[in-house]
Short mmCIF file of C-alpha atoms in Angstrom, two decimals:
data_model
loop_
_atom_site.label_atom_id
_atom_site.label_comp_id
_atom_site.label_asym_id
_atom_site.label_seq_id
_atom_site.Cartn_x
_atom_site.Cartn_y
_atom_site.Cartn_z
CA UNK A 1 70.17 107.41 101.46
CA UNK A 2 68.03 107.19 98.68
CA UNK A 3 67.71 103.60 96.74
CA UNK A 4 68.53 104.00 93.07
CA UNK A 5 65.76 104.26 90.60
CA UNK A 6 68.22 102.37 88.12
CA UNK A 7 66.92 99.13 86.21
CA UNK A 8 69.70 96.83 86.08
CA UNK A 9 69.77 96.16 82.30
CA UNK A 10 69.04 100.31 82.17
CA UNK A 11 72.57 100.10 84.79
CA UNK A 12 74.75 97.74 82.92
CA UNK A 13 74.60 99.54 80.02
CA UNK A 14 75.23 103.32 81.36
CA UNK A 15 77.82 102.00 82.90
CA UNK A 16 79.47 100.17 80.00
CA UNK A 17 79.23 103.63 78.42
CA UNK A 18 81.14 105.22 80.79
CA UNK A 19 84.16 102.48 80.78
CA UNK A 20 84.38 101.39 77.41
CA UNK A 21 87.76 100.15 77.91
CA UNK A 22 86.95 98.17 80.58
CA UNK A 23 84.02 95.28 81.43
CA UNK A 24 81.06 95.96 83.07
CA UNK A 25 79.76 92.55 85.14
CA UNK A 26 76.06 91.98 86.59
CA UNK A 27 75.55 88.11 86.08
CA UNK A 28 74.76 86.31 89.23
CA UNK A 29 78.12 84.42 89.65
CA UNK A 30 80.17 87.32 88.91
CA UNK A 31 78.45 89.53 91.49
CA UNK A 32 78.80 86.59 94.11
CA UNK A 33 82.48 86.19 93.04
CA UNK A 34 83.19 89.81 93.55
CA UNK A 35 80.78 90.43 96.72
CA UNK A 36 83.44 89.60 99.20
CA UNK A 37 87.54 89.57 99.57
CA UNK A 38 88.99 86.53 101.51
CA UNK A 39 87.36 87.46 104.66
CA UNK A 40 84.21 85.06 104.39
CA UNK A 41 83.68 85.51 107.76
CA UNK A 42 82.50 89.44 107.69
CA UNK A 43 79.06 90.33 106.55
CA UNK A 44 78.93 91.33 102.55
CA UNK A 45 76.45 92.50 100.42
CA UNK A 46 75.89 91.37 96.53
CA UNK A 47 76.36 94.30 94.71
CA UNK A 48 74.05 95.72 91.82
CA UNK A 49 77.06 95.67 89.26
CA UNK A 50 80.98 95.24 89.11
CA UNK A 51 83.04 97.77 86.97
CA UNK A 52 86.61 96.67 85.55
CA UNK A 53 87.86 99.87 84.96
CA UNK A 54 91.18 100.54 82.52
CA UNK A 55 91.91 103.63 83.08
CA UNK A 56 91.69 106.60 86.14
CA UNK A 57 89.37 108.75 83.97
CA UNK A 58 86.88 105.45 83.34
CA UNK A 59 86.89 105.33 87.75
CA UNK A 60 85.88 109.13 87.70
CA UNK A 61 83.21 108.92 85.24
CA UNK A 62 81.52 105.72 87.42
CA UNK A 63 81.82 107.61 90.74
CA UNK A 64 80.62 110.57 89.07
CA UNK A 65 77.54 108.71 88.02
CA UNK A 66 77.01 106.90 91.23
CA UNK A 67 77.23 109.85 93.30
CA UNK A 68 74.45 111.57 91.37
CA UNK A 69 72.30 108.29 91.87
CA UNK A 70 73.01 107.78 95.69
CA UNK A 71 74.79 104.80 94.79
CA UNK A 72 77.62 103.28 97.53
CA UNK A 73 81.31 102.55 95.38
CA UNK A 74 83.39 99.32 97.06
CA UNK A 75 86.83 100.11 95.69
CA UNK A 76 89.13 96.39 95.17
CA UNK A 77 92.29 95.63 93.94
CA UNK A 78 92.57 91.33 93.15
CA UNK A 79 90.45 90.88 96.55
CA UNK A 80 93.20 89.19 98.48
CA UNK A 81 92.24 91.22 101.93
CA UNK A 82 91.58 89.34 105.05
CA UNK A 83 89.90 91.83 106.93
CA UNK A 84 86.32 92.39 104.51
CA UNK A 85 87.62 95.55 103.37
CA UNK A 86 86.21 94.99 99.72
CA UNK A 87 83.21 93.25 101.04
CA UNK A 88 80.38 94.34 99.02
CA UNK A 89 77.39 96.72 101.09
CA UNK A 90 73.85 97.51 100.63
CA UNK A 91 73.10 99.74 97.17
CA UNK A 92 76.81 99.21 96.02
CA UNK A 93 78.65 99.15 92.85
CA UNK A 94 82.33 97.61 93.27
CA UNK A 95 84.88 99.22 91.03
CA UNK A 96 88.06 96.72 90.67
CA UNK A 97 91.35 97.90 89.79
CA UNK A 98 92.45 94.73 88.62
CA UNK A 99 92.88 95.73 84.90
CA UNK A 100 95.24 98.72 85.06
CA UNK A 101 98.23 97.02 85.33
CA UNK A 102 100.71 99.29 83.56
CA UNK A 103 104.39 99.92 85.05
CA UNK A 104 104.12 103.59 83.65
CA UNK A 105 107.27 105.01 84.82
CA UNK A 106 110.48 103.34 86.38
CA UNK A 107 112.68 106.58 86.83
CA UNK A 108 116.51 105.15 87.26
CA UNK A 109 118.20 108.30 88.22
CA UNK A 110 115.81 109.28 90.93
CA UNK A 111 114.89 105.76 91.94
CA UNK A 112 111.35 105.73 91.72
CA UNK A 113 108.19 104.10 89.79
CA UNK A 114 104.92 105.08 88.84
CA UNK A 115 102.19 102.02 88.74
CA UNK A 116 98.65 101.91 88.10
CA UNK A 117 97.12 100.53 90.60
CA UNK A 118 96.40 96.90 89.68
CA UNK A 119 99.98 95.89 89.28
CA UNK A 120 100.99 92.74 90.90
CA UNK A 121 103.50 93.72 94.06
CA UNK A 122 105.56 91.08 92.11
CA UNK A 123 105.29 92.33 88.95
CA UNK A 124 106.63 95.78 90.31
CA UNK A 125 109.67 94.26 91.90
CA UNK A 126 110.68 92.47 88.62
CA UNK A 127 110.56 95.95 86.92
CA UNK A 128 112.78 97.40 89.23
CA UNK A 129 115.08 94.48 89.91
CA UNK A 130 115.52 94.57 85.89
CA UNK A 131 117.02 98.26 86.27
CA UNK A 132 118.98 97.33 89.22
CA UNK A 133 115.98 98.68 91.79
CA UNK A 134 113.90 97.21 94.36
CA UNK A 135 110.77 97.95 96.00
CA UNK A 136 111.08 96.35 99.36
CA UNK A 137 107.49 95.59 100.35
CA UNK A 138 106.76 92.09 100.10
CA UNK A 139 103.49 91.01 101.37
CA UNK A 140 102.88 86.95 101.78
CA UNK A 141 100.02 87.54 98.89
CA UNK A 142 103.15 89.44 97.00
CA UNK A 143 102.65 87.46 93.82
CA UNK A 144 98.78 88.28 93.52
CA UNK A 145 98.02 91.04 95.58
CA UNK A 146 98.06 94.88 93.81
CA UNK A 147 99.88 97.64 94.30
CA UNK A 148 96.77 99.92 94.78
CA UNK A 149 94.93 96.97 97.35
CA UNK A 150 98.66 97.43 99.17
CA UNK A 151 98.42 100.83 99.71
CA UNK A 152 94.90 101.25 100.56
CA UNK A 153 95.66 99.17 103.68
CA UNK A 154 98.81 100.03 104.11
CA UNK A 155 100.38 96.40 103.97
CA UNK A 156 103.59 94.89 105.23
CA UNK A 157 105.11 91.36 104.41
CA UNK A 158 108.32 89.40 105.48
CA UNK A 159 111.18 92.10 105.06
CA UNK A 160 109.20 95.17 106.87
CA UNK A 161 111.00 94.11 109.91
CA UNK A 162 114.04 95.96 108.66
CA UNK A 163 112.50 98.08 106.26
CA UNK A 164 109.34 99.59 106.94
CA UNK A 165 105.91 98.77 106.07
CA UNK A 166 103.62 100.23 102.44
CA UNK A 167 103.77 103.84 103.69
CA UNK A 168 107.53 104.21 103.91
CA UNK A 169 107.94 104.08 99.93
CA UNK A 170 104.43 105.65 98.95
CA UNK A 171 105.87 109.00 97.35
CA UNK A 172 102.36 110.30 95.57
CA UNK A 173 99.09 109.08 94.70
CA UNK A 174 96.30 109.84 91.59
CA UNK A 175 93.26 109.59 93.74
CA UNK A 176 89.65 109.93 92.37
CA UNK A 177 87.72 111.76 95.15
CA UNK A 178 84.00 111.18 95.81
CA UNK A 179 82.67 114.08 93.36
CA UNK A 180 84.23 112.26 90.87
CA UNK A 181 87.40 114.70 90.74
CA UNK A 182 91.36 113.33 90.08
CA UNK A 183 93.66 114.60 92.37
CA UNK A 184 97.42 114.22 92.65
CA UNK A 185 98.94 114.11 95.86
CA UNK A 186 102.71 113.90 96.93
CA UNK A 187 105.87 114.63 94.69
CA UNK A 188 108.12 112.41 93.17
CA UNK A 189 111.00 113.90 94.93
CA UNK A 190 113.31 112.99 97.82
CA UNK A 191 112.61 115.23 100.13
CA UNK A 192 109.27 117.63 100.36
CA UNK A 193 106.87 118.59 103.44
CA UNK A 194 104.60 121.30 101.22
CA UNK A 195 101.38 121.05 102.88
CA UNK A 196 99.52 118.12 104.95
CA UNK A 197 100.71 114.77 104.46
CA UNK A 198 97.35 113.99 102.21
CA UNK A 199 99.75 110.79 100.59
CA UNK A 200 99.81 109.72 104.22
CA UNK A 201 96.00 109.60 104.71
CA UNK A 202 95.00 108.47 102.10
CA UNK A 203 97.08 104.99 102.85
CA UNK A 204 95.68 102.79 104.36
CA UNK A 205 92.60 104.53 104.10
CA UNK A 206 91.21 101.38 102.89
CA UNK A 207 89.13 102.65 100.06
CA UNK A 208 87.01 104.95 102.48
CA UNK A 209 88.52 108.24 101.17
CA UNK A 210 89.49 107.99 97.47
CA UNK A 211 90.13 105.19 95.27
CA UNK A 212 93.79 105.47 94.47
CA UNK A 213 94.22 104.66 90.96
CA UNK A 214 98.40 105.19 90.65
CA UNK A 215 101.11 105.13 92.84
CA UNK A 216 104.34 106.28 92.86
CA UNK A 217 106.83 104.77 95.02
CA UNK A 218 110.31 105.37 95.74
CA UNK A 219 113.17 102.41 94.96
CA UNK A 220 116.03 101.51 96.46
CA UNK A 221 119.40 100.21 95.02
CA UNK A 222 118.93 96.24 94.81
CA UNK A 223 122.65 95.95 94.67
CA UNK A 224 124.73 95.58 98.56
CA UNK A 225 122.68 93.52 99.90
CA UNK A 226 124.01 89.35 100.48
CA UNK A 227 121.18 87.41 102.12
CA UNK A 228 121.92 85.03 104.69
CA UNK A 229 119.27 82.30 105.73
CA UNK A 230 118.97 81.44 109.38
CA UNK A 231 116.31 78.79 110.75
CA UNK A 232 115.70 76.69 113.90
CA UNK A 233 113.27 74.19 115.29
CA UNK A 234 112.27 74.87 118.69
CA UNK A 235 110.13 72.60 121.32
CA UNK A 236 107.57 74.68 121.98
CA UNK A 237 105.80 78.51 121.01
CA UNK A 238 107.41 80.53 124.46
CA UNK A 239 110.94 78.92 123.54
CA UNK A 240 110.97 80.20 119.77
CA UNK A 241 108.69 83.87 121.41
CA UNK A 242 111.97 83.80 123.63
CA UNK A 243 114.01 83.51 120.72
CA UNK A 244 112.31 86.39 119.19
CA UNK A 245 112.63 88.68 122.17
CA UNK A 246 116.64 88.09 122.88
CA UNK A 247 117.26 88.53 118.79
CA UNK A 248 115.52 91.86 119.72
CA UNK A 249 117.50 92.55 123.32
CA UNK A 250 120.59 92.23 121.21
CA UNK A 251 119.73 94.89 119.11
CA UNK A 252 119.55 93.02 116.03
CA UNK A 253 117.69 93.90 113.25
CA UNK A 254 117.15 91.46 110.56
CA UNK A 255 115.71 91.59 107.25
CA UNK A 256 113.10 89.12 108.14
CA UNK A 257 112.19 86.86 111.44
CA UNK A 258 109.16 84.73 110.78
CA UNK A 259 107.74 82.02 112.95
CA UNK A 260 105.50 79.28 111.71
CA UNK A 261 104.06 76.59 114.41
CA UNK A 262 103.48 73.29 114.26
CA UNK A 263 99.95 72.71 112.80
CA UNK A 264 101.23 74.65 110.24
CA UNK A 265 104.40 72.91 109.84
CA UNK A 266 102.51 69.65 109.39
CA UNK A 267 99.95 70.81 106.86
CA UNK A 268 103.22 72.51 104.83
CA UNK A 269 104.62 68.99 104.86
CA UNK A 270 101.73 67.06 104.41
CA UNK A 271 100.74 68.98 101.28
CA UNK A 272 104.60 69.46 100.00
CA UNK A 273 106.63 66.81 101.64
CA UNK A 274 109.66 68.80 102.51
CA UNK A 275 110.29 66.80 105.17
CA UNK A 276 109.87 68.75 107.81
CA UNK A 277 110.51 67.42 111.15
CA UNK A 278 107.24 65.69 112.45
CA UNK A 279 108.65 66.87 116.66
CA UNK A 280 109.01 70.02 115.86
CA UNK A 281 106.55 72.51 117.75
CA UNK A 282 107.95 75.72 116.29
CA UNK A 283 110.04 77.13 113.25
CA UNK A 284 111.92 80.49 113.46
CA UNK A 285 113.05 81.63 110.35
CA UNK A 286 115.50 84.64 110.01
CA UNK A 287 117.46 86.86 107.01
CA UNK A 288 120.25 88.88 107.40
CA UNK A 289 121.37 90.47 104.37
CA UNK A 290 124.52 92.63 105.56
CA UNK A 291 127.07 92.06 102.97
CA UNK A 292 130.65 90.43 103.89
CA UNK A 293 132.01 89.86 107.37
CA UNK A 294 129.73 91.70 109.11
CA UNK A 295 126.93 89.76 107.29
CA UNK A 296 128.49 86.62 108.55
CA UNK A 297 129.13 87.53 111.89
CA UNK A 298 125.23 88.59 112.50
CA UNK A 299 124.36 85.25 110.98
CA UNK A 300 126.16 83.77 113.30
CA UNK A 301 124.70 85.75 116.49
CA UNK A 302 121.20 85.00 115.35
CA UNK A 303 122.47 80.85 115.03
CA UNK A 304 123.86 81.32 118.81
CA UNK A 305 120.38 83.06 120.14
CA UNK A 306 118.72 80.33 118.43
CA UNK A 307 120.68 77.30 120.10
CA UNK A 308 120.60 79.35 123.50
CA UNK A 309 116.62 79.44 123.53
CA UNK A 310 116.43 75.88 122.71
CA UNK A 311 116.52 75.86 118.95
CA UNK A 312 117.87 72.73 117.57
CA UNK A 313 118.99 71.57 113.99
CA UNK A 314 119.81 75.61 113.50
CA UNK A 315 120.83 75.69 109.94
CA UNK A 316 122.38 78.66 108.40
CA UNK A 317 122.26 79.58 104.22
CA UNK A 318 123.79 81.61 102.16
CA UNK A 319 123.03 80.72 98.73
CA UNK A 320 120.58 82.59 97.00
CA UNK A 321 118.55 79.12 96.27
CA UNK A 322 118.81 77.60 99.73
CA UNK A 323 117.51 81.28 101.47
CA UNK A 324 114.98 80.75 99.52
CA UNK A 325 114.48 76.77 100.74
CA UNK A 326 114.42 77.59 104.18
CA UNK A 327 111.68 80.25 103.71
CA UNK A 328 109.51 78.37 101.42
CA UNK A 329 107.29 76.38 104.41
CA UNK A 330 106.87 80.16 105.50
CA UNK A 331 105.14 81.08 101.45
CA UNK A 332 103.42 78.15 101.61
CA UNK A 333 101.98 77.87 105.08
CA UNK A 334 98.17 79.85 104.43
CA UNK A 335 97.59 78.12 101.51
CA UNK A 336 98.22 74.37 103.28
CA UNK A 337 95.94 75.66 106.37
CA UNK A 338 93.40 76.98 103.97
CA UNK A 339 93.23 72.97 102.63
CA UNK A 340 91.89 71.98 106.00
CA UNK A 341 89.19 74.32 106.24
CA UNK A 342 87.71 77.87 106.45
CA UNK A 343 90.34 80.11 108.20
CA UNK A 344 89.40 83.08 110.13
CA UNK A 345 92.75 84.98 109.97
CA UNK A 346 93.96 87.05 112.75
CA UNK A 347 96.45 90.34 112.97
CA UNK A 348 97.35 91.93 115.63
CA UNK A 349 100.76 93.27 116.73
CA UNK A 350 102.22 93.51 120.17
CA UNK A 351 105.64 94.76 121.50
CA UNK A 352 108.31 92.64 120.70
CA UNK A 353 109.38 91.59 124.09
CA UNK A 354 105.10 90.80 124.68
CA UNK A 355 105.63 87.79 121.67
CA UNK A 356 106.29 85.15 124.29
CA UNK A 357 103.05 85.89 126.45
CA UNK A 358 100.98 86.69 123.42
CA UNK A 359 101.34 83.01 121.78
CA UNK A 360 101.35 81.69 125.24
CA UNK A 361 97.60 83.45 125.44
CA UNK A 362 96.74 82.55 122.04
CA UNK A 363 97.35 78.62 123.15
CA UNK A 364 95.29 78.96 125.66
CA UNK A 365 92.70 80.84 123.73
CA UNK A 366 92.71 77.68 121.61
CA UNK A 367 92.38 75.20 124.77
CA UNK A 368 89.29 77.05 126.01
CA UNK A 369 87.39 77.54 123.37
CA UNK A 370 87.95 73.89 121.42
CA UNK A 371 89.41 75.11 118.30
CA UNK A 372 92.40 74.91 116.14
CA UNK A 373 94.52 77.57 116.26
CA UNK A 374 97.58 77.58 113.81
CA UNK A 375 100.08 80.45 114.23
CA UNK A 376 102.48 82.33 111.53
CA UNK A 377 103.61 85.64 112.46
CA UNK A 378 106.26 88.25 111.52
CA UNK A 379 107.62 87.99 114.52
CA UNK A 380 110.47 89.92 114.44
CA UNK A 381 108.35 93.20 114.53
CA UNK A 382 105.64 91.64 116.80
CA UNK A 383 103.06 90.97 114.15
CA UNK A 384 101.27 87.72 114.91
CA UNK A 385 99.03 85.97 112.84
CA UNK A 386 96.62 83.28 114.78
CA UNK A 387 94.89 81.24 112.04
CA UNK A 388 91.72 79.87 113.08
CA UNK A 389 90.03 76.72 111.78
CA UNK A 390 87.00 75.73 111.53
CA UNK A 391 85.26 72.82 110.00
CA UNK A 392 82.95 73.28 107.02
CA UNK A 393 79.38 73.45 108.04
CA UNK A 394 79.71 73.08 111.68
CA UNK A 395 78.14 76.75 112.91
CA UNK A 396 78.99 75.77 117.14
CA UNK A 397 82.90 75.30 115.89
CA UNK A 398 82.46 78.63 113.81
CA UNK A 399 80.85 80.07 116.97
CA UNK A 400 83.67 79.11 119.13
CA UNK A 401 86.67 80.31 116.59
CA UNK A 402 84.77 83.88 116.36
CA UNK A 403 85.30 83.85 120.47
CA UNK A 404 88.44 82.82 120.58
CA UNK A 405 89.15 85.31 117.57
CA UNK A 406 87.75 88.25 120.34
CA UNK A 407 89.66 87.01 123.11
CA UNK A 408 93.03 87.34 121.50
CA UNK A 409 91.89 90.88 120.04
CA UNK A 410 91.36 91.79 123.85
CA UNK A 411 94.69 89.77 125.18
CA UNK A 412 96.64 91.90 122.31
CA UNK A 413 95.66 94.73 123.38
CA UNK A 414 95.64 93.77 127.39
CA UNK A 415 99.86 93.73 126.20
CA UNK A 416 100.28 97.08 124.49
CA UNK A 417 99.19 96.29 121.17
CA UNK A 418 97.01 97.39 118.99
CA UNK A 419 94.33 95.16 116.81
CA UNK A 420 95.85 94.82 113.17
CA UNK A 421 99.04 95.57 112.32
CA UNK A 422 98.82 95.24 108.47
CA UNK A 423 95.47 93.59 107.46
CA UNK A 424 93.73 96.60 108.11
CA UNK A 425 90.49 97.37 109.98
CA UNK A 426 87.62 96.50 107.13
CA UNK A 427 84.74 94.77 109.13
CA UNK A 428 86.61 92.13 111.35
CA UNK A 429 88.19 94.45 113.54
CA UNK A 430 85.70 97.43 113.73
CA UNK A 431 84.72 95.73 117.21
CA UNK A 432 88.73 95.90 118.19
CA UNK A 433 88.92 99.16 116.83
CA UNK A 434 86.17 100.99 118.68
CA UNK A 435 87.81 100.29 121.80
CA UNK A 436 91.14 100.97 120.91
CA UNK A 437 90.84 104.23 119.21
CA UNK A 438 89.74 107.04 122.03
CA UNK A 439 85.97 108.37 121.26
CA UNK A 440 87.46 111.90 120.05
CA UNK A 441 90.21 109.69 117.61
CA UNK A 442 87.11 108.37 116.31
CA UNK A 443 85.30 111.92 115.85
CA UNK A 444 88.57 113.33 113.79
CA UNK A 445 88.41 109.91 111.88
CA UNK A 446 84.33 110.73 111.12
CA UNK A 447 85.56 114.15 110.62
CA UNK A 448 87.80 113.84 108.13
CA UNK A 449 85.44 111.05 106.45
CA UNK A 450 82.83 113.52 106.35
CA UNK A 451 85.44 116.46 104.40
CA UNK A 452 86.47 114.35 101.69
CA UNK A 453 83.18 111.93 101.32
CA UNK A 454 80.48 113.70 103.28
CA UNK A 455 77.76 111.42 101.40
CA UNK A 456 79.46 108.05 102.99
CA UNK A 457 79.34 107.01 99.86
CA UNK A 458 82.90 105.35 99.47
CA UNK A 459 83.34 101.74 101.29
CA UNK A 460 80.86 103.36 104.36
CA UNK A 461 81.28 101.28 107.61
CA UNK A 462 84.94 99.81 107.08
CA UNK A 463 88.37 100.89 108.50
CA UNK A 464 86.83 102.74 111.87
CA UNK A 465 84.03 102.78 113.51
CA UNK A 466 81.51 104.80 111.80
CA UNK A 467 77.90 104.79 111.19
CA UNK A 468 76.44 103.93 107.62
CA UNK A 469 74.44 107.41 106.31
CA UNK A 470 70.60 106.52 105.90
#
């Protein structure tokens, strides 16, 4: 690829032309701000400008305009991603969504909204709870990640146990394409199968295909469901794994079954004072939200699995305001951990009966390689998240978490899984990824890449393995 021929006072201000709504940024701390997501630990690039777009046409004219200049385009929502996915690369211009933040549709009748792309995921679900709707996608980062970063990597969150993941509610997309053209893919009705499933692809794409600039997603009715909290303190990882596991034998599928560990629990409680129990070496954390008697009775099953695998002080909730105690060391725990140092954050996903040998492995991980290893996980669908910490400005500790990081990639995988199961791809996992996906998966990945962007011009090198165009 050719290097732009652009002056950067000559860039900053054809650029501010073509977004006049919007704010065009090229001062040294914004482009260090916006050079990287929360993944620290993958390789970015400063780009040569930042573009706060306002509106879909505004992201057509700048990709139209890098295109013609051989310019690379980092799409980014509010840069919550943990996986350098919106990590800035050589020759780049990063083009945040972050401004359009209009609900522009919330159809009732049909049970479905239309959002530009940098609403807040909690900002959607207030619109639709105040209609009687609810968008069931609830991503940890819910209250400051966007709607547009969650479907470009296709993200899950607490409830996805029971109801599905980003994907399941995506109906149709307004995608600007790497020529600079708007396409609209999907349909905004119930049912429809006209053609390849384009809406599909392009989620959890992670900004390599199109940058998605609205969304429409479908709604369900936020009426019939009664929440039910159900937690338990356990004396080790296996025990509350085991827990996980017989929930699953059982054939019992809550609305949410989280795990936190006890690093975490300590730097919850040190930072909040809950008064969490200071023995404790494991928290499960369950919902049921079945409504009446049959709500209660599953409640009560989860309660009994609990005590049976060695939970003790199992506490069950039913009130709106206690649910919402018993999960609040679970919302809180990555922001405590991220108080006591850099965290390299893991994702991958293994069967659910695997969850008792996969934190066993990820303790040991820990014990070999001399580093603290905190665990939260969505546990109830297999999706563990290893937090590794390392102290500030010790490089040999950093060393050591980035093996340890590589073993439990391999040991995930060594049980059935597969290498992220929400994060996405971006740079951390490219390694994981390359031996996971089959060498002619990865040709029909290039292949496709090469249809809809065949300069490698949008977000090159993330999401699969893939070489950056010269």
């Amino acid at each position: 690829m050719i290097e732009p021929e652009v002056l950067p006072g000559t860039l900053s201000r054809e650029l501010t032309a073509l977004a006049p709504g919007g704010t065009v940024l090229t001062d040294g701390a914004s482009l260090e701000k916006y050079s990287h997501d929360d993944a620290e630990w993958a390789p970015f690039e400063v780009p040569l400008a930042v573009v706060l777009a306002t509106s879909t046409a505004e992201v057509a004219a700048v990709v139209t305009y890098a295109r013609e200049r051989g310019i690379r385009i980092v799409p980014r929502g509010s840069g919550t991603g943990l996986s350098g996915g919106a990590n800035g690369v050589r020759n780049c211009i990063v083009v945040s969504l972050e401004l359009m933040r209009d609900v522009v549709e919330i159809n009732v009748d049909e049970r479905y909204a239309v959002a530009q792309a940098g609403v807040i995921n909690d900002a959607l679900r207030e619109a639709a709870a105040a209609v009687g709707l609810w968008y069931p996608p609830d991503p940890a980062s819910s209250a400051i990640s966007t709607i547009g970063g969650n479907a470009a990597t296709n993200a899950g969150g607490i409830c996805c146990v029971k109801y599905g993941v980003t994907r399941d509610y995506v109906l149709g997309l307004t995608v600007v394409l790497a020529d600079g053209e708007i396409v609209h893919l999907g349909r905004r009705t119930a049912k429809g199968v006209t053609g390849y499933d384009l809406t599909g692809l392009m989620v959890g794409s992670e900004g390599t295909l199109g940058i998605i600039t609205e969304v429409t997603v479908k709604l369900l009715p936020l009426a019939g469901r009664v929440e039910q909290g159900i937690i338990g303190y356990f004396p080790s990882l296996p025990a509350a794994g085991a827990a996980v596991a017989a929930v699953s034998a059982e054939g019992i599928i809550p609305s949410a079954l989280e795990l936190i560990d006890r690093t975490c629990l300590r730097a919850v409680d040190d930072w909040l004072h809950l008064g969490l129990p200071a023995d404790a070496n494991a928290l499960l954390l369950a919902k049921v939200d079945e409504p009446g008697a049959a709500g209660r009775e599953l409640a009560n099953r989860v309660a009994a699995i609990f005590t049976a695998a060695e939970g003790v002080d199992v506490e069950q909730a039913a009130d709106p305001d206690e649910v919402a105690r018993l999960f609040l060391a679970r919302r809180m725990a990555y922001p405590s951990l991220e108080r006591l140092g850099p965290v390299l954050t893991e994702d991958v996903c293994v069967p659910r009966s695997a969850v008792p040998e996969m934190l066993s492995r990820i303790q040991a991980s820990a014990a070999k390689h001399d580093v603290v290893i905190a665990n939260i996980a969505h546990a109830g669908d297999g999706n563990l998240h290893p937090l590794i910490i390392a102290p500030e400005g010790d490089p040999a500790a950093k060393a050591r978490a980035k093996a340890a990081f590589d073993e439990i990639v391999d040991d995930c995988r060594a049980l059935g899984g597969t290498v992220t199961g929400e994060h996405g791809v971006g740079l951390l996992k490219l390694p994981g990824a390359a031996v996971e996906l089959e060498p002619r998966v990865i040709g029909m990945h290039q292949a496709v890449k090469d249809a809809l962007d065949p300069d490698g011009l949008f977000n090159p090198g993330k999401a699969f393995p893939q070489a950056l165009k010269a």
